[in-house]
Amino acid sequence: MATISATHEDVQDFITCKDLEREQNEGDISTFNISVLGTNDLMRSDAPILRDIAEHAWQTGEPGLIFIDRINENSPMRETLGEIKATNPCG
């Protein structure tokens, strides 16, 4: 699994990496799971990125959307180990 922050400069490229045309031209990564790390701020904003995530998820089944702020709010290890930066929800 690969994850990327919704604020990362390459997030648009990441969202489209599993488009069928790109996979035909660049190589098949259909067995590789991808997700965008979304924050509370992203969910409260009028961010075009949310529409892009939804459109591509509809077309290809990915990317997923991981609510990283929610994960950290509920992490029992947050005080000891700090915030979680990424996760593998498939595990």
PDB file of N, CA and C in Angstrom:
ATOM      1  N   MET A   1       0.837  -1.168   0.000  1.00  0.00           N
ATOM      2  CA  MET A   1       0.000   0.000   0.000  1.00  0.00           C
ATOM      3  C   MET A   1       0.882   1.230   0.000  1.00  0.00           C
ATOM      4  N   ALA A   2       0.448   2.222  -0.755  1.00  0.00           N
ATOM      5  CA  ALA A   2       1.115   3.518  -0.757  1.00  0.00           C
ATOM      6  C   ALA A   2       0.099   4.567  -0.338  1.00  0.00           C
ATOM      7  N   THR A   3       0.558   5.516   0.462  1.00  0.00           N
ATOM      8  CA  THR A   3      -0.291   6.629   0.867  1.00  0.00           C
ATOM      9  C   THR A   3       0.434   7.928   0.568  1.00  0.00           C
ATOM     10  N   ILE A   4      -0.361   8.992   0.413  1.00  0.00           N
ATOM     11  CA  ILE A   4       0.210  10.320   0.207  1.00  0.00           C
ATOM     12  C   ILE A   4      -0.725  11.325   0.852  1.00  0.00           C
ATOM     13  N   SER A   5      -0.164  12.365   1.408  1.00  0.00           N
ATOM     14  CA  SER A   5      -0.960  13.415   2.024  1.00  0.00           C
ATOM     15  C   SER A   5      -1.722  14.188   0.949  1.00  0.00           C
ATOM     16  N   ALA A   6      -2.937  14.580   1.283  1.00  0.00           N
ATOM     17  CA  ALA A   6      -3.742  15.376   0.355  1.00  0.00           C
ATOM     18  C   ALA A   6      -3.086  16.725   0.076  1.00  0.00           C
ATOM     19  N   THR A   7      -2.148  17.145   0.913  1.00  0.00           N
ATOM     20  CA  THR A   7      -1.463  18.423   0.714  1.00  0.00           C
ATOM     21  C   THR A   7      -0.129  18.277  -0.025  1.00  0.00           C
ATOM     22  N   HIS A   8       0.251  17.065  -0.345  1.00  0.00           N
ATOM     23  CA  HIS A   8       1.523  16.835  -1.045  1.00  0.00           C
ATOM     24  C   HIS A   8       1.439  17.387  -2.468  1.00  0.00           C
ATOM     25  N   GLU A   9       2.521  17.925  -2.949  1.00  0.00           N
ATOM     26  CA  GLU A   9       2.536  18.548  -4.274  1.00  0.00           C
ATOM     27  C   GLU A   9       2.258  17.567  -5.417  1.00  0.00           C
ATOM     28  N   ASP A  10       2.472  16.284  -5.195  1.00  0.00           N
ATOM     29  CA  ASP A  10       2.252  15.282  -6.243  1.00  0.00           C
ATOM     30  C   ASP A  10       0.944  14.522  -6.096  1.00  0.00           C
ATOM     31  N   VAL A  11       0.018  15.017  -5.276  1.00  0.00           N
ATOM     32  CA  VAL A  11      -1.206  14.261  -5.001  1.00  0.00           C
ATOM     33  C   VAL A  11      -2.049  14.043  -6.264  1.00  0.00           C
ATOM     34  N   GLN A  12      -2.112  15.020  -7.161  1.00  0.00           N
ATOM     35  CA  GLN A  12      -2.908  14.847  -8.393  1.00  0.00           C
ATOM     36  C   GLN A  12      -2.337  13.722  -9.255  1.00  0.00           C
ATOM     37  N   ASP A  13      -1.034  13.672  -9.373  1.00  0.00           N
ATOM     38  CA  ASP A  13      -0.393  12.595 -10.130  1.00  0.00           C
ATOM     39  C   ASP A  13      -0.671  11.246  -9.471  1.00  0.00           C
ATOM     40  N   PHE A  14      -0.635  11.214  -8.162  1.00  0.00           N
ATOM     41  CA  PHE A  14      -0.905  10.004  -7.400  1.00  0.00           C
ATOM     42  C   PHE A  14      -2.345   9.530  -7.611  1.00  0.00           C
ATOM     43  N   ILE A  15      -3.308  10.457  -7.571  1.00  0.00           N
ATOM     44  CA  ILE A  15      -4.721  10.117  -7.732  1.00  0.00           C
ATOM     45  C   ILE A  15      -4.983   9.461  -9.087  1.00  0.00           C
ATOM     46  N   THR A  16      -4.281   9.893 -10.107  1.00  0.00           N
ATOM     47  CA  THR A  16      -4.526   9.377 -11.461  1.00  0.00           C
ATOM     48  C   THR A  16      -3.610   8.226 -11.856  1.00  0.00           C
ATOM     49  N   CYS A  17      -2.752   7.766 -10.964  1.00  0.00           N
ATOM     50  CA  CYS A  17      -1.757   6.757 -11.351  1.00  0.00           C
ATOM     51  C   CYS A  17      -2.373   5.420 -11.760  1.00  0.00           C
ATOM     52  N   LYS A  18      -3.624   5.160 -11.358  1.00  0.00           N
ATOM     53  CA  LYS A  18      -4.246   3.881 -11.725  1.00  0.00           C
ATOM     54  C   LYS A  18      -5.266   4.023 -12.846  1.00  0.00           C
ATOM     55  N   ASP A  19      -5.297   5.189 -13.493  1.00  0.00           N
ATOM     56  CA  ASP A  19      -6.143   5.339 -14.673  1.00  0.00           C
ATOM     57  C   ASP A  19      -5.715   4.306 -15.708  1.00  0.00           C
ATOM     58  N   LEU A  20      -6.672   3.706 -16.360  1.00  0.00           N
ATOM     59  CA  LEU A  20      -6.365   2.615 -17.285  1.00  0.00           C
ATOM     60  C   LEU A  20      -5.378   3.020 -18.363  1.00  0.00           C
ATOM     61  N   GLU A  21      -5.530   4.201 -18.920  1.00  0.00           N
ATOM     62  CA  GLU A  21      -4.612   4.653 -19.965  1.00  0.00           C
ATOM     63  C   GLU A  21      -3.187   4.798 -19.424  1.00  0.00           C
ATOM     64  N   ARG A  22      -3.057   5.327 -18.215  1.00  0.00           N
ATOM     65  CA  ARG A  22      -1.720   5.457 -17.624  1.00  0.00           C
ATOM     66  C   ARG A  22      -1.110   4.095 -17.361  1.00  0.00           C
ATOM     67  N   GLU A  23      -1.913   3.155 -16.878  1.00  0.00           N
ATOM     68  CA  GLU A  23      -1.367   1.819 -16.619  1.00  0.00           C
ATOM     69  C   GLU A  23      -0.920   1.152 -17.920  1.00  0.00           C
ATOM     70  N   GLN A  24      -1.653   1.382 -19.009  1.00  0.00           N
ATOM     71  CA  GLN A  24      -1.250   0.805 -20.301  1.00  0.00           C
ATOM     72  C   GLN A  24       0.063   1.400 -20.773  1.00  0.00           C
ATOM     73  N   ASN A  25       0.256   2.702 -20.537  1.00  0.00           N
ATOM     74  CA  ASN A  25       1.460   3.391 -21.003  1.00  0.00           C
ATOM     75  C   ASN A  25       2.643   3.279 -20.050  1.00  0.00           C
ATOM     76  N   GLU A  26       2.365   3.219 -18.752  1.00  0.00           N
ATOM     77  CA  GLU A  26       3.438   3.310 -17.762  1.00  0.00           C
ATOM     78  C   GLU A  26       3.708   2.021 -17.005  1.00  0.00           C
ATOM     79  N   GLY A  27       2.807   1.057 -17.102  1.00  0.00           N
ATOM     80  CA  GLY A  27       2.992  -0.202 -16.391  1.00  0.00           C
ATOM     81  C   GLY A  27       1.844  -0.469 -15.444  1.00  0.00           C
ATOM     82  N   ASP A  28       1.502  -1.729 -15.327  1.00  0.00           N
ATOM     83  CA  ASP A  28       0.364  -2.163 -14.534  1.00  0.00           C
ATOM     84  C   ASP A  28       0.711  -2.188 -13.047  1.00  0.00           C
ATOM     85  N   ILE A  29      -0.056  -1.431 -12.276  1.00  0.00           N
ATOM     86  CA  ILE A  29       0.090  -1.466 -10.820  1.00  0.00           C
ATOM     87  C   ILE A  29      -1.261  -1.809 -10.183  1.00  0.00           C
ATOM     88  N   SER A  30      -2.040  -2.589 -10.892  1.00  0.00           N
ATOM     89  CA  SER A  30      -3.411  -2.870 -10.443  1.00  0.00           C
ATOM     90  C   SER A  30      -3.475  -3.626  -9.115  1.00  0.00           C
ATOM     91  N   THR A  31      -2.429  -4.317  -8.738  1.00  0.00           N
ATOM     92  CA  THR A  31      -2.452  -5.057  -7.475  1.00  0.00           C
ATOM     93  C   THR A  31      -1.891  -4.238  -6.311  1.00  0.00           C
ATOM     94  N   PHE A  32      -1.540  -3.003  -6.574  1.00  0.00           N
ATOM     95  CA  PHE A  32      -0.955  -2.111  -5.568  1.00  0.00           C
ATOM     96  C   PHE A  32      -2.041  -1.179  -5.051  1.00  0.00           C
ATOM     97  N   ASN A  33      -2.330  -1.220  -3.747  1.00  0.00           N
ATOM     98  CA  ASN A  33      -3.361  -0.357  -3.163  1.00  0.00           C
ATOM     99  C   ASN A  33      -2.807   1.033  -2.892  1.00  0.00           C
ATOM    100  N   ILE A  34      -3.628   2.069  -3.187  1.00  0.00           N
ATOM    101  CA  ILE A  34      -3.228   3.444  -2.920  1.00  0.00           C
ATOM    102  C   ILE A  34      -4.344   4.169  -2.164  1.00  0.00           C
ATOM    103  N   SER A  35      -3.944   5.076  -1.283  1.00  0.00           N
ATOM    104  CA  SER A  35      -4.900   5.882  -0.528  1.00  0.00           C
ATOM    105  C   SER A  35      -4.326   7.270  -0.278  1.00  0.00           C
ATOM    106  N   VAL A  36      -5.230   8.245  -0.229  1.00  0.00           N
ATOM    107  CA  VAL A  36      -4.871   9.620   0.101  1.00  0.00           C
ATOM    108  C   VAL A  36      -5.172   9.843   1.580  1.00  0.00           C
ATOM    109  N   LEU A  37      -4.248  10.491   2.274  1.00  0.00           N
ATOM    110  CA  LEU A  37      -4.431  10.817   3.685  1.00  0.00           C
ATOM    111  C   LEU A  37      -5.160  12.153   3.784  1.00  0.00           C
ATOM    112  N   GLY A  38      -6.418  12.105   4.173  1.00  0.00           N
ATOM    113  CA  GLY A  38      -7.230  13.305   4.289  1.00  0.00           C
ATOM    114  C   GLY A  38      -7.305  13.781   5.721  1.00  0.00           C
ATOM    115  N   THR A  39      -7.342  15.077   5.902  1.00  0.00           N
ATOM    116  CA  THR A  39      -7.433  15.681   7.234  1.00  0.00           C
ATOM    117  C   THR A  39      -8.817  16.290   7.437  1.00  0.00           C
ATOM    118  N   ASN A  40      -9.084  16.686   8.669  1.00  0.00           N
ATOM    119  CA  ASN A  40     -10.344  17.368   8.959  1.00  0.00           C
ATOM    120  C   ASN A  40     -10.464  18.646   8.136  1.00  0.00           C
ATOM    121  N   ASP A  41      -9.370  19.377   7.977  1.00  0.00           N
ATOM    122  CA  ASP A  41      -9.393  20.612   7.184  1.00  0.00           C
ATOM    123  C   ASP A  41      -9.789  20.332   5.737  1.00  0.00           C
ATOM    124  N   LEU A  42      -9.279  19.254   5.178  1.00  0.00           N
ATOM    125  CA  LEU A  42      -9.642  18.894   3.812  1.00  0.00           C
ATOM    126  C   LEU A  42     -11.139  18.621   3.705  1.00  0.00           C
ATOM    127  N   MET A  43     -11.677  17.903   4.662  1.00  0.00           N
ATOM    128  CA  MET A  43     -13.086  17.543   4.616  1.00  0.00           C
ATOM    129  C   MET A  43     -13.997  18.755   4.805  1.00  0.00           C
ATOM    130  N   ARG A  44     -13.517  19.772   5.494  1.00  0.00           N
ATOM    131  CA  ARG A  44     -14.312  20.987   5.722  1.00  0.00           C
ATOM    132  C   ARG A  44     -14.187  21.982   4.575  1.00  0.00           C
ATOM    133  N   SER A  45     -13.213  21.799   3.712  1.00  0.00           N
ATOM    134  CA  SER A  45     -12.968  22.753   2.632  1.00  0.00           C
ATOM    135  C   SER A  45     -13.752  22.375   1.386  1.00  0.00           C
ATOM    136  N   ASP A  46     -13.779  23.302   0.472  1.00  0.00           N
ATOM    137  CA  ASP A  46     -14.397  23.045  -0.829  1.00  0.00           C
ATOM    138  C   ASP A  46     -13.273  22.644  -1.785  1.00  0.00           C
ATOM    139  N   ALA A  47     -12.628  21.532  -1.471  1.00  0.00           N
ATOM    140  CA  ALA A  47     -11.413  21.139  -2.204  1.00  0.00           C
ATOM    141  C   ALA A  47     -11.743  20.312  -3.428  1.00  0.00           C
ATOM    142  N   PRO A  48     -11.313  20.754  -4.605  1.00  0.00           N
ATOM    143  CA  PRO A  48     -11.512  19.964  -5.824  1.00  0.00           C
ATOM    144  C   PRO A  48     -10.880  18.579  -5.734  1.00  0.00           C
ATOM    145  N   ILE A  49      -9.901  18.436  -4.859  1.00  0.00           N
ATOM    146  CA  ILE A  49      -9.239  17.146  -4.703  1.00  0.00           C
ATOM    147  C   ILE A  49     -10.224  16.060  -4.267  1.00  0.00           C
ATOM    148  N   LEU A  50     -11.215  16.413  -3.465  1.00  0.00           N
ATOM    149  CA  LEU A  50     -12.213  15.427  -3.027  1.00  0.00           C
ATOM    150  C   LEU A  50     -13.013  14.891  -4.205  1.00  0.00           C
ATOM    151  N   ARG A  51     -13.377  15.774  -5.124  1.00  0.00           N
ATOM    152  CA  ARG A  51     -14.095  15.340  -6.330  1.00  0.00           C
ATOM    153  C   ARG A  51     -13.193  14.440  -7.179  1.00  0.00           C
ATOM    154  N   ASP A  52     -11.934  14.808  -7.300  1.00  0.00           N
ATOM    155  CA  ASP A  52     -10.996  13.985  -8.076  1.00  0.00           C
ATOM    156  C   ASP A  52     -10.836  12.600  -7.457  1.00  0.00           C
ATOM    157  N   ILE A  53     -10.716  12.546  -6.142  1.00  0.00           N
ATOM    158  CA  ILE A  53     -10.609  11.254  -5.460  1.00  0.00           C
ATOM    159  C   ILE A  53     -11.856  10.425  -5.728  1.00  0.00           C
ATOM    160  N   ALA A  54     -13.029  11.029  -5.578  1.00  0.00           N
ATOM    161  CA  ALA A  54     -14.286  10.311  -5.785  1.00  0.00           C
ATOM    162  C   ALA A  54     -14.439   9.830  -7.226  1.00  0.00           C
ATOM    163  N   GLU A  55     -14.107  10.678  -8.185  1.00  0.00           N
ATOM    164  CA  GLU A  55     -14.228  10.289  -9.595  1.00  0.00           C
ATOM    165  C   GLU A  55     -13.305   9.131  -9.941  1.00  0.00           C
ATOM    166  N   HIS A  56     -12.079   9.196  -9.469  1.00  0.00           N
ATOM    167  CA  HIS A  56     -11.138   8.118  -9.785  1.00  0.00           C
ATOM    168  C   HIS A  56     -11.460   6.841  -9.021  1.00  0.00           C
ATOM    169  N   ALA A  57     -11.951   6.980  -7.815  1.00  0.00           N
ATOM    170  CA  ALA A  57     -12.376   5.795  -7.058  1.00  0.00           C
ATOM    171  C   ALA A  57     -13.552   5.121  -7.762  1.00  0.00           C
ATOM    172  N   TRP A  58     -14.421   5.899  -8.351  1.00  0.00           N
ATOM    173  CA  TRP A  58     -15.553   5.345  -9.096  1.00  0.00           C
ATOM    174  C   TRP A  58     -15.059   4.599 -10.347  1.00  0.00           C
ATOM    175  N   GLN A  59     -14.083   5.169 -11.035  1.00  0.00           N
ATOM    176  CA  GLN A  59     -13.571   4.579 -12.272  1.00  0.00           C
ATOM    177  C   GLN A  59     -12.703   3.343 -12.031  1.00  0.00           C
ATOM    178  N   THR A  60     -11.851   3.402 -11.017  1.00  0.00           N
ATOM    179  CA  THR A  60     -10.838   2.354 -10.859  1.00  0.00           C
ATOM    180  C   THR A  60     -10.884   1.645  -9.505  1.00  0.00           C
ATOM    181  N   GLY A  61     -11.707   2.137  -8.589  1.00  0.00           N
ATOM    182  CA  GLY A  61     -11.736   1.564  -7.246  1.00  0.00           C
ATOM    183  C   GLY A  61     -10.700   2.178  -6.321  1.00  0.00           C
ATOM    184  N   GLU A  62      -9.909   3.100  -6.838  1.00  0.00           N
ATOM    185  CA  GLU A  62      -8.874   3.747  -6.034  1.00  0.00           C
ATOM    186  C   GLU A  62      -8.661   5.163  -6.522  1.00  0.00           C
ATOM    187  N   PRO A  63      -8.176   6.041  -5.712  1.00  0.00           N
ATOM    188  CA  PRO A  63      -7.578   5.807  -4.410  1.00  0.00           C
ATOM    189  C   PRO A  63      -8.620   5.718  -3.307  1.00  0.00           C
ATOM    190  N   GLY A  64      -8.197   5.107  -2.215  1.00  0.00           N
ATOM    191  CA  GLY A  64      -8.991   5.157  -1.007  1.00  0.00           C
ATOM    192  C   GLY A  64      -8.746   6.486  -0.307  1.00  0.00           C
ATOM    193  N   LEU A  65      -9.481   6.715   0.748  1.00  0.00           N
ATOM    194  CA  LEU A  65      -9.304   7.938   1.533  1.00  0.00           C
ATOM    195  C   LEU A  65      -9.190   7.535   2.999  1.00  0.00           C
ATOM    196  N   ILE A  66      -8.061   7.845   3.590  1.00  0.00           N
ATOM    197  CA  ILE A  66      -7.805   7.529   4.991  1.00  0.00           C
ATOM    198  C   ILE A  66      -7.936   8.820   5.789  1.00  0.00           C
ATOM    199  N   PHE A  67      -8.788   8.798   6.799  1.00  0.00           N
ATOM    200  CA  PHE A  67      -8.999   9.969   7.641  1.00  0.00           C
ATOM    201  C   PHE A  67      -7.959   9.972   8.763  1.00  0.00           C
ATOM    202  N   ILE A  68      -6.789  10.514   8.438  1.00  0.00           N
ATOM    203  CA  ILE A  68      -5.635  10.422   9.332  1.00  0.00           C
ATOM    204  C   ILE A  68      -5.840  11.188  10.641  1.00  0.00           C
ATOM    205  N   ASP A  69      -6.568  12.304  10.606  1.00  0.00           N
ATOM    206  CA  ASP A  69      -6.841  13.025  11.855  1.00  0.00           C
ATOM    207  C   ASP A  69      -7.682  12.180  12.799  1.00  0.00           C
ATOM    208  N   ARG A  70      -8.649  11.491  12.254  1.00  0.00           N
ATOM    209  CA  ARG A  70      -9.515  10.632  13.076  1.00  0.00           C
ATOM    210  C   ARG A  70      -8.712   9.480  13.685  1.00  0.00           C
ATOM    211  N   ILE A  71      -7.822   8.913  12.907  1.00  0.00           N
ATOM    212  CA  ILE A  71      -6.964   7.834  13.411  1.00  0.00           C
ATOM    213  C   ILE A  71      -6.136   8.338  14.594  1.00  0.00           C
ATOM    214  N   ASN A  72      -5.549   9.529  14.430  1.00  0.00           N
ATOM    215  CA  ASN A  72      -4.720  10.078  15.499  1.00  0.00           C
ATOM    216  C   ASN A  72      -5.534  10.477  16.727  1.00  0.00           C
ATOM    217  N   GLU A  73      -6.759  10.943  16.521  1.00  0.00           N
ATOM    218  CA  GLU A  73      -7.616  11.285  17.656  1.00  0.00           C
ATOM    219  C   GLU A  73      -7.869  10.067  18.537  1.00  0.00           C
ATOM    220  N   ASN A  74      -7.926   8.896  17.938  1.00  0.00           N
ATOM    221  CA  ASN A  74      -8.259   7.668  18.660  1.00  0.00           C
ATOM    222  C   ASN A  74      -7.060   6.776  18.959  1.00  0.00           C
ATOM    223  N   SER A  75      -5.864   7.244  18.664  1.00  0.00           N
ATOM    224  CA  SER A  75      -4.671   6.429  18.886  1.00  0.00           C
ATOM    225  C   SER A  75      -4.292   6.412  20.361  1.00  0.00           C
ATOM    226  N   PRO A  76      -4.267   5.228  20.976  1.00  0.00           N
ATOM    227  CA  PRO A  76      -3.868   5.147  22.383  1.00  0.00           C
ATOM    228  C   PRO A  76      -2.373   5.381  22.588  1.00  0.00           C
ATOM    229  N   MET A  77      -1.601   5.359  21.522  1.00  0.00           N
ATOM    230  CA  MET A  77      -0.150   5.517  21.627  1.00  0.00           C
ATOM    231  C   MET A  77       0.323   6.913  21.229  1.00  0.00           C
ATOM    232  N   ARG A  78      -0.595   7.820  20.970  1.00  0.00           N
ATOM    233  CA  ARG A  78      -0.243   9.145  20.471  1.00  0.00           C
ATOM    234  C   ARG A  78       0.694   9.898  21.421  1.00  0.00           C
ATOM    235  N   GLU A  79       0.388   9.902  22.705  1.00  0.00           N
ATOM    236  CA  GLU A  79       1.234  10.634  23.658  1.00  0.00           C
ATOM    237  C   GLU A  79       2.624  10.031  23.751  1.00  0.00           C
ATOM    238  N   THR A  80       2.717   8.724  23.659  1.00  0.00           N
ATOM    239  CA  THR A  80       3.999   8.034  23.807  1.00  0.00           C
ATOM    240  C   THR A  80       4.835   8.065  22.527  1.00  0.00           C
ATOM    241  N   LEU A  81       4.201   7.748  21.406  1.00  0.00           N
ATOM    242  CA  LEU A  81       4.946   7.586  20.152  1.00  0.00           C
ATOM    243  C   LEU A  81       4.741   8.706  19.138  1.00  0.00           C
ATOM    244  N   GLY A  82       3.815   9.614  19.407  1.00  0.00           N
ATOM    245  CA  GLY A  82       3.550  10.693  18.458  1.00  0.00           C
ATOM    246  C   GLY A  82       2.455  10.308  17.482  1.00  0.00           C
ATOM    247  N   GLU A  83       2.222  11.185  16.519  1.00  0.00           N
ATOM    248  CA  GLU A  83       1.153  10.969  15.551  1.00  0.00           C
ATOM    249  C   GLU A  83       1.512   9.909  14.516  1.00  0.00           C
ATOM    250  N   ILE A  84       0.501   9.207  14.082  1.00  0.00           N
ATOM    251  CA  ILE A  84       0.648   8.237  13.008  1.00  0.00           C
ATOM    252  C   ILE A  84       0.691   9.021  11.706  1.00  0.00           C
ATOM    253  N   LYS A  85       1.635   8.693  10.850  1.00  0.00           N
ATOM    254  CA  LYS A  85       1.808   9.404   9.579  1.00  0.00           C
ATOM    255  C   LYS A  85       1.190   8.648   8.414  1.00  0.00           C
ATOM    256  N   ALA A  86       1.085   7.332   8.525  1.00  0.00           N
ATOM    257  CA  ALA A  86       0.500   6.499   7.475  1.00  0.00           C
ATOM    258  C   ALA A  86       0.031   5.203   8.114  1.00  0.00           C
ATOM    259  N   THR A  87      -0.787   4.481   7.424  1.00  0.00           N
ATOM    260  CA  THR A  87      -1.320   3.227   7.963  1.00  0.00           C
ATOM    261  C   THR A  87      -1.612   2.275   6.826  1.00  0.00           C
ATOM    262  N   ASN A  88      -1.759   1.020   7.172  1.00  0.00           N
ATOM    263  CA  ASN A  88      -2.153  -0.001   6.206  1.00  0.00           C
ATOM    264  C   ASN A  88      -3.479  -0.572   6.668  1.00  0.00           C
ATOM    265  N   PRO A  89      -4.593  -0.027   6.192  1.00  0.00           N
ATOM    266  CA  PRO A  89      -5.894  -0.498   6.652  1.00  0.00           C
ATOM    267  C   PRO A  89      -6.262  -1.870   6.114  1.00  0.00           C
ATOM    268  N   CYS A  90      -5.464  -2.395   5.220  1.00  0.00           N
ATOM    269  CA  CYS A  90      -5.765  -3.715   4.648  1.00  0.00           C
ATOM    270  C   CYS A  90      -5.287  -4.841   5.553  1.00  0.00           C
ATOM    271  N   GLY A  91      -4.398  -4.535   6.480  1.00  0.00           N
ATOM    272  CA  GLY A  91      -3.710  -5.512   7.259  1.00  0.00           C
ATOM    273  C   GLY A  91      -4.501  -6.217   8.265  1.00  0.00           C
TER     274      GLY A  91
END
